[in-house]
mmCIF file of C-alpha atoms in Angstrom:
data_model
loop_
_atom_site.group_PDB
_atom_site.id
_atom_site.type_symbol
_atom_site.label_atom_id
_atom_site.label_comp_id
_atom_site.label_asym_id
_atom_site.label_seq_id
_atom_site.Cartn_x
_atom_site.Cartn_y
_atom_site.Cartn_z
ATOM 1 C CA MET A 1 -1.248 43.774 123.876
ATOM 2 C CA ALA A 2 -4.421 43.673 125.432
ATOM 3 C CA ILE A 3 -6.894 46.965 125.597
ATOM 4 C CA ASN A 4 -7.208 47.550 128.921
ATOM 5 C CA GLN A 5 -3.064 46.922 128.932
ATOM 6 C CA ARG A 6 -3.390 49.765 126.612
ATOM 7 C CA VAL A 7 -5.590 51.938 127.937
ATOM 8 C CA SER A 8 -3.564 51.626 131.284
ATOM 9 C CA THR A 9 0.053 52.642 129.513
ATOM 10 C CA TRP A 10 -1.663 55.623 128.411
ATOM 11 C CA GLN A 11 -0.766 57.207 131.774
ATOM 12 C CA ASP A 12 3.004 56.441 131.283
ATOM 13 C CA THR A 13 3.377 59.008 128.328
ATOM 14 C CA GLN A 14 5.378 61.596 129.810
ATOM 15 C CA ARG A 15 7.706 59.630 131.434
ATOM 16 C CA GLU A 16 11.371 58.839 129.397
ATOM 17 C CA LEU A 17 10.558 55.954 126.972
ATOM 18 C CA SER A 18 12.057 52.577 128.132
ATOM 19 C CA SER A 19 13.026 50.284 125.432
ATOM 20 C CA GLU A 20 9.215 48.467 126.089
ATOM 21 C CA LEU A 21 7.104 51.624 126.174
ATOM 22 C CA LEU A 22 9.078 52.787 122.948
ATOM 23 C CA GLU A 23 9.053 49.063 120.731
ATOM 24 C CA PHE A 24 5.202 49.555 122.111
ATOM 25 C CA GLN A 25 4.253 52.709 120.438
ATOM 26 C CA LYS A 26 6.339 51.315 117.168
ATOM 27 C CA GLN A 27 3.245 49.614 116.945
ATOM 28 C CA LEU A 28 0.539 52.180 117.232
ATOM 29 C CA PHE A 29 1.149 53.189 113.302
ATOM 30 C CA THR A 30 1.273 51.877 109.834
ATOM 31 C CA VAL A 31 2.262 53.204 106.900
ATOM 32 C CA THR A 32 -0.292 51.605 103.546
ATOM 33 C CA SER A 33 -1.867 52.354 100.579
ATOM 34 C CA LEU A 34 -5.371 52.405 99.411
ATOM 35 C CA SER A 35 -4.334 49.697 96.515
ATOM 36 C CA GLU A 36 -2.937 47.384 100.040
ATOM 37 C CA LEU A 37 -6.537 48.361 101.552
ATOM 38 C CA GLY A 38 -8.591 47.075 97.961
ATOM 39 C CA ILE A 39 -9.737 50.304 97.135
ATOM 40 C CA ASN A 40 -9.075 50.880 93.384
ATOM 41 C CA GLU A 41 -6.702 54.088 92.594
ATOM 42 C CA ALA A 42 -8.486 54.731 90.097
ATOM 43 C CA ILE A 43 -10.208 56.858 93.190
ATOM 44 C CA LEU A 44 -6.925 59.087 92.979
ATOM 45 C CA ASP A 45 -8.033 60.983 89.477
ATOM 46 C CA GLU A 46 -11.155 60.730 89.783
ATOM 47 C CA LEU A 47 -11.603 63.290 92.452
ATOM 48 C CA VAL A 48 -8.741 65.751 91.832
ATOM 49 C CA PRO A 49 -10.916 67.369 90.345
ATOM 50 C CA SER A 50 -13.049 68.132 93.412
ATOM 51 C CA PHE A 51 -9.537 69.864 95.238
ATOM 52 C CA ASP A 52 -9.827 72.775 92.814
ATOM 53 C CA ASN A 53 -13.071 73.759 93.892
ATOM 54 C CA LEU A 54 -12.403 73.663 97.400
ATOM 55 C CA PRO A 55 -12.858 77.170 99.954
ATOM 56 C CA ALA A 56 -10.338 79.065 101.456
ATOM 57 C CA ASP A 57 -9.567 78.004 105.038
ATOM 58 C CA LYS A 58 -10.243 81.567 106.557
ATOM 59 C CA TYR A 59 -9.391 80.794 109.903
ATOM 60 C CA ASP A 60 -6.095 80.679 109.266
ATOM 61 C CA LEU A 61 -5.111 83.868 108.052
ATOM 62 C CA GLU A 62 -6.329 85.460 111.855
ATOM 63 C CA LEU A 63 -4.445 81.954 113.594
ATOM 64 C CA TYR A 64 -0.541 82.169 111.455
ATOM 65 C CA GLY A 65 -1.357 85.875 110.114
ATOM 66 C CA TRP A 66 -0.723 85.031 106.686
ATOM 67 C CA ASP A 67 -1.381 87.265 104.205
ATOM 68 C CA GLU A 68 -3.746 85.443 101.747
ATOM 69 C CA PRO A 69 -4.850 81.795 102.173
ATOM 70 C CA LYS A 70 -2.818 78.752 101.131
ATOM 71 C CA ARG A 71 -5.042 76.239 102.335
ATOM 72 C CA PHE A 72 -8.309 75.140 101.067
ATOM 73 C CA ARG A 73 -10.680 72.736 103.102
ATOM 74 C CA ALA A 74 -13.756 70.970 103.459
ATOM 75 C CA GLN A 75 -14.534 68.752 106.167
ATOM 76 C CA THR A 76 -17.809 65.970 106.976
ATOM 77 C CA ASN A 77 -18.845 64.160 109.720
ATOM 78 C CA ALA A 78 -20.143 60.704 108.958
ATOM 79 C CA LYS A 79 -21.517 58.267 110.847
ATOM 80 C CA VAL A 80 -20.678 54.551 110.852
ATOM 81 C CA VAL A 81 -22.773 51.705 112.610
ATOM 82 C CA LEU A 82 -21.793 47.594 111.847
ATOM 83 C CA THR A 83 -24.836 45.482 112.304
ATOM 84 C CA GLY A 84 -23.904 42.240 111.729
ATOM 85 C CA GLU A 85 -20.657 42.608 109.682
ATOM 86 C CA THR A 86 -21.934 45.194 107.351
ATOM 87 C CA TRP A 87 -20.764 49.119 107.734
ATOM 88 C CA SER A 88 -23.834 51.998 106.881
ATOM 89 C CA ILE A 89 -22.729 55.246 106.401
ATOM 90 C CA GLU A 90 -24.588 57.898 107.743
ATOM 91 C CA TYR A 91 -23.613 61.819 106.997
ATOM 92 C CA LEU A 92 -24.162 64.029 109.521
ATOM 93 C CA PRO A 93 -25.021 67.589 109.592
ATOM 94 C CA GLN A 94 -22.438 70.521 109.425
ATOM 95 C CA GLU A 95 -21.185 71.590 113.058
ATOM 96 C CA ALA A 96 -18.145 73.315 114.620
ATOM 97 C CA PHE A 97 -15.928 71.898 115.588
ATOM 98 C CA THR A 98 -11.814 72.381 117.506
ATOM 99 C CA GLN A 99 -8.578 70.762 117.747
ATOM 100 C CA SER A 100 -7.481 70.711 121.188
ATOM 101 C CA SER A 101 -8.563 71.744 124.508
ATOM 102 C CA ALA A 102 -5.783 73.328 125.940
ATOM 103 C CA GLN A 103 -6.973 76.938 125.767
ATOM 104 C CA ASP A 104 -3.365 78.567 125.119
ATOM 105 C CA ASP A 105 -4.003 75.807 121.258
ATOM 106 C CA GLN A 106 -4.362 78.138 118.556
ATOM 107 C CA ARG A 107 -7.259 75.364 116.639
ATOM 108 C CA ALA A 108 -8.866 75.564 120.056
ATOM 109 C CA LYS A 109 -11.274 78.168 118.189
ATOM 110 C CA PRO A 110 -14.670 76.326 117.064
ATOM 111 C CA ARG A 111 -14.289 76.145 113.173
ATOM 112 C CA LEU A 112 -17.259 75.976 111.102
ATOM 113 C CA PHE A 113 -16.290 74.522 107.295
ATOM 114 C CA GLU A 114 -18.119 73.529 104.374
ATOM 115 C CA MET A 115 -19.531 70.681 103.629
ATOM 116 C CA ILE A 116 -17.057 67.880 101.063
ATOM 117 C CA ASP A 117 -18.336 67.711 97.477
ATOM 118 C CA PRO A 118 -21.478 65.314 97.880
ATOM 119 C CA ALA A 119 -20.380 64.192 94.154
ATOM 120 C CA VAL A 120 -17.308 63.209 96.728
ATOM 121 C CA LEU A 121 -19.176 61.521 99.256
ATOM 122 C CA HIS A 122 -20.962 59.331 97.605
ATOM 123 C CA ASN A 123 -18.432 58.158 94.947
ATOM 124 C CA ALA A 124 -18.262 54.657 96.068
ATOM 125 C CA GLU A 125 -14.741 53.908 96.136
ATOM 126 C CA PHE A 126 -14.569 56.354 98.646
ATOM 127 C CA GLN A 127 -17.496 55.195 100.451
ATOM 128 C CA LYS A 128 -14.811 51.720 100.981
ATOM 129 C CA MET A 129 -11.539 54.398 102.004
ATOM 130 C CA ILE A 130 -13.966 55.140 104.680
ATOM 131 C CA LEU A 131 -15.099 51.518 106.305
ATOM 132 C CA ALA A 132 -11.223 50.175 105.385
ATOM 133 C CA GLY A 133 -10.680 53.348 108.166
ATOM 134 C CA ALA A 134 -12.887 51.652 110.093
ATOM 135 C CA ASN A 135 -12.173 48.477 110.139
ATOM 136 C CA MET A 136 -8.287 49.443 111.479
ATOM 137 C CA VAL A 137 -9.611 50.884 114.137
ATOM 138 C CA LYS A 138 -11.404 47.664 114.704
ATOM 139 C CA ALA A 139 -9.257 45.692 114.794
ATOM 140 C CA GLN A 140 -6.935 47.488 117.365
ATOM 141 C CA PHE A 141 -10.494 47.732 119.322
ATOM 142 C CA PRO A 142 -12.812 44.165 118.164
ATOM 143 C CA TYR A 143 -15.389 45.304 120.096
ATOM 144 C CA VAL A 144 -16.006 48.690 118.161
ATOM 145 C CA THR A 145 -20.193 48.773 116.611
ATOM 146 C CA GLN A 146 -20.467 52.550 116.048
ATOM 147 C CA LEU A 147 -18.581 55.556 115.055
ATOM 148 C CA LYS A 148 -17.952 58.901 114.696
ATOM 149 C CA ILE A 149 -15.120 59.394 111.805
ATOM 150 C CA GLY A 150 -14.408 63.427 110.708
ATOM 151 C CA ILE A 151 -13.156 64.010 106.966
ATOM 152 C CA HIS A 152 -10.924 66.272 106.293
ATOM 153 C CA GLN A 153 -10.325 67.645 102.481
ATOM 154 C CA MET A 154 -7.581 70.139 102.419
ATOM 155 C CA LEU A 155 -5.132 71.422 100.076
ATOM 156 C CA ILE A 156 -1.926 73.891 100.445
ATOM 157 C CA VAL A 157 -0.417 75.374 98.144
ATOM 158 C CA THR A 158 3.027 77.873 96.806
ATOM 159 C CA LYS A 159 4.018 79.570 93.681
ATOM 160 C CA ASP A 160 7.359 80.369 96.228
ATOM 161 C CA SER A 161 9.695 78.698 97.457
ATOM 162 C CA ARG A 162 11.126 81.185 99.373
ATOM 163 C CA ASP A 163 7.033 80.846 101.090
ATOM 164 C CA PRO A 164 6.727 77.745 101.616
ATOM 165 C CA ALA A 165 3.171 75.954 102.611
ATOM 166 C CA THR A 166 2.521 73.115 105.224
ATOM 167 C CA ASN A 167 -0.368 71.067 105.876
ATOM 168 C CA SER A 168 0.788 71.315 109.916
ATOM 169 C CA PRO A 169 1.362 75.036 110.087
ATOM 170 C CA GLU A 170 0.352 74.486 114.137
ATOM 171 C CA GLY A 171 3.922 72.564 113.879
ATOM 172 C CA MET A 172 4.239 68.927 116.187
ATOM 173 C CA HIS A 173 0.333 68.352 117.300
ATOM 174 C CA GLN A 174 -1.579 65.762 117.982
ATOM 175 C CA ASP A 175 -5.432 66.421 116.108
ATOM 176 C CA GLY A 176 -6.656 66.448 119.442
ATOM 177 C CA LEU A 177 -10.593 65.175 118.863
ATOM 178 C CA ASN A 178 -9.799 62.349 121.709
ATOM 179 C CA CYS A 179 -9.960 59.623 119.006
ATOM 180 C CA PRO A 180 -8.090 56.709 120.165
ATOM 181 C CA PHE A 181 -6.273 56.550 115.892
ATOM 182 C CA ILE A 182 -6.950 59.133 113.151
ATOM 183 C CA ILE A 183 -5.865 58.263 109.290
ATOM 184 C CA SER A 184 -3.214 61.784 109.442
ATOM 185 C CA ALA A 185 -2.831 62.106 105.431
ATOM 186 C CA ILE A 186 -3.681 60.150 101.616
ATOM 187 C CA PRO A 187 -1.969 62.577 99.043
ATOM 188 C CA PHE A 188 -4.285 62.959 95.878
ATOM 189 C CA VAL A 189 -2.749 65.721 94.545
ATOM 190 C CA LEU A 190 0.645 66.248 94.508
ATOM 191 C CA GLU A 191 1.789 68.761 91.913
ATOM 192 C CA ASP A 192 5.109 70.250 91.321
ATOM 193 C CA VAL A 193 6.265 69.317 95.023
ATOM 194 C CA GLN A 194 10.337 68.927 96.035
ATOM 195 C CA GLY A 195 11.763 65.941 97.068
ATOM 196 C CA GLY A 196 12.462 65.541 100.314
ATOM 197 C CA THR A 197 9.684 68.116 101.941
ATOM 198 C CA ALA A 198 6.189 68.232 102.607
ATOM 199 C CA GLU A 199 7.499 64.950 105.302
ATOM 200 C CA SER A 200 5.670 63.437 107.452
ATOM 201 C CA ILE A 201 7.312 62.752 110.781
ATOM 202 C CA ILE A 202 5.265 60.268 113.249
ATOM 203 C CA TYR A 203 7.148 60.998 117.009
ATOM 204 C CA ALA A 204 7.045 58.726 119.870
ATOM 205 C CA SER A 205 5.054 60.281 123.641
ATOM 206 C CA ASP A 206 8.416 61.943 124.456
ATOM 207 C CA LYS A 207 7.835 64.242 121.360
ATOM 208 C CA THR A 208 11.347 63.695 120.428
ATOM 209 C CA THR A 209 12.067 60.035 119.164
ATOM 210 C CA GLU A 210 11.711 59.644 115.665
ATOM 211 C CA LEU A 211 9.594 56.505 114.578
ATOM 212 C CA TRP A 212 9.220 57.725 111.079
ATOM 213 C CA ARG A 213 9.776 59.827 108.453
ATOM 214 C CA GLY A 214 8.789 60.542 104.363
ATOM 215 C CA GLN A 215 7.278 61.995 101.804
ATOM 216 C CA LEU A 216 3.969 60.425 101.160
ATOM 217 C CA GLN A 217 3.341 59.400 97.928
ATOM 218 C CA ARG A 218 -0.402 59.674 96.239
ATOM 219 C CA GLY A 219 -2.531 56.843 97.714
ATOM 220 C CA GLN A 220 -0.426 56.591 100.163
ATOM 221 C CA VAL A 221 -1.607 55.923 103.994
ATOM 222 C CA ILE A 222 -0.737 57.282 107.387
ATOM 223 C CA PHE A 223 -2.622 54.856 110.247
ATOM 224 C CA MET A 224 -1.386 56.132 113.629
ATOM 225 C CA ASP A 225 -2.405 57.160 117.236
ATOM 226 C CA ASP A 226 -3.537 59.621 118.622
ATOM 227 C CA MET A 227 -3.276 60.031 122.025
ATOM 228 C CA TYR A 228 0.363 58.472 122.521
ATOM 229 C CA LEU A 229 2.351 59.715 119.224
ATOM 230 C CA TRP A 230 2.353 63.396 117.053
ATOM 231 C CA HIS A 231 2.698 63.624 114.182
ATOM 232 C CA THR A 232 3.983 66.618 111.684
ATOM 233 C CA VAL A 233 4.378 67.880 108.243
ATOM 234 C CA THR A 234 7.518 69.653 106.925
ATOM 235 C CA PRO A 235 7.017 73.149 104.516
ATOM 236 C CA MET A 236 6.140 72.121 101.147
ATOM 237 C CA GLY A 237 8.422 73.192 98.696
ATOM 238 C CA SER A 238 8.690 74.189 95.371
ATOM 239 C CA GLU A 239 10.627 72.276 91.864
ATOM 240 C CA HIS A 240 9.510 75.769 90.253
ATOM 241 C CA ALA A 241 8.967 78.928 91.393
ATOM 242 C CA ASP A 242 6.647 79.735 88.395
ATOM 243 C CA ILE A 243 4.464 76.742 88.959
ATOM 244 C CA LEU A 244 1.411 76.365 91.777
ATOM 245 C CA THR A 245 2.605 74.084 93.640
ATOM 246 C CA ARG A 246 0.385 71.840 95.409
ATOM 247 C CA ARG A 247 -0.264 69.167 97.304
ATOM 248 C CA GLY A 248 -4.347 68.018 98.749
ATOM 249 C CA ILE A 249 -5.132 65.107 101.076
ATOM 250 C CA PHE A 250 -7.791 63.599 102.389
ATOM 251 C CA GLY A 251 -7.776 62.718 106.853
ATOM 252 C CA PHE A 252 -10.198 61.173 109.192
ATOM 253 C CA ASP A 253 -10.803 61.075 112.584
ATOM 254 C CA PHE A 254 -12.016 58.055 114.480
ATOM 255 C CA VAL A 255 -13.884 58.931 117.380
ATOM 256 C CA ILE A 256 -15.773 55.388 119.422
ATOM 257 C CA LEU A 257 -19.546 55.776 119.989
ATOM 258 C CA ASP A 258 -20.325 52.728 120.994
ATOM 259 C CA SER A 259 -18.698 49.063 121.814
ATOM 260 C CA MET A 260 -20.468 45.524 122.216
#
């Protein structure tokens, strides 16, 4: 679908889904893997230790009324610039961000997180992962030459099957950063996660029609629209009550800065 046709169709997101609009929205996400994107999956084991050092998300206790942290998080912004056929990466100073412009959205409060470990940011395969995402955006918007990419590293934990944790405590949502596309999740850590839990769900613009549902495995990637589609993750259950259950992911938000 042509870019101008896609833009005009954004005006239809609140109306009842026609068969044509539903078919269009089915094209706005893909589930792939690091290996399919040309990334060496050895990175999965290389970066697992970095999740052990993530600071607790101090905002969750206030936002969701939790008694103790369930999420641990770091975040970094990068600017990627295309010169000829080559992307370059520049990591930017830390800055606060909000995830929605709606005043009643709990995520509207500015939040500032610690920077992701430089050893992660400068890992060669991790940088290839960033640029693979940039190329996926460029495949949708061929004119793109500069992007700002928000990189999110998150770990959720629970020891009690009666107290599940989730990467989406806000429920069904859009990331709300005016990003045409996001990588909502790439799992790196899956420890004692019960089958049938921690399922990613992608919804159409009517917030009802499920387009995809599944428990992502390590190295799987969801690349999706964040202007039409909605997404969530179901609570993570524990296989064993006496073992710390952990799910660690990277996510990316892509903001177009410039184009030809």
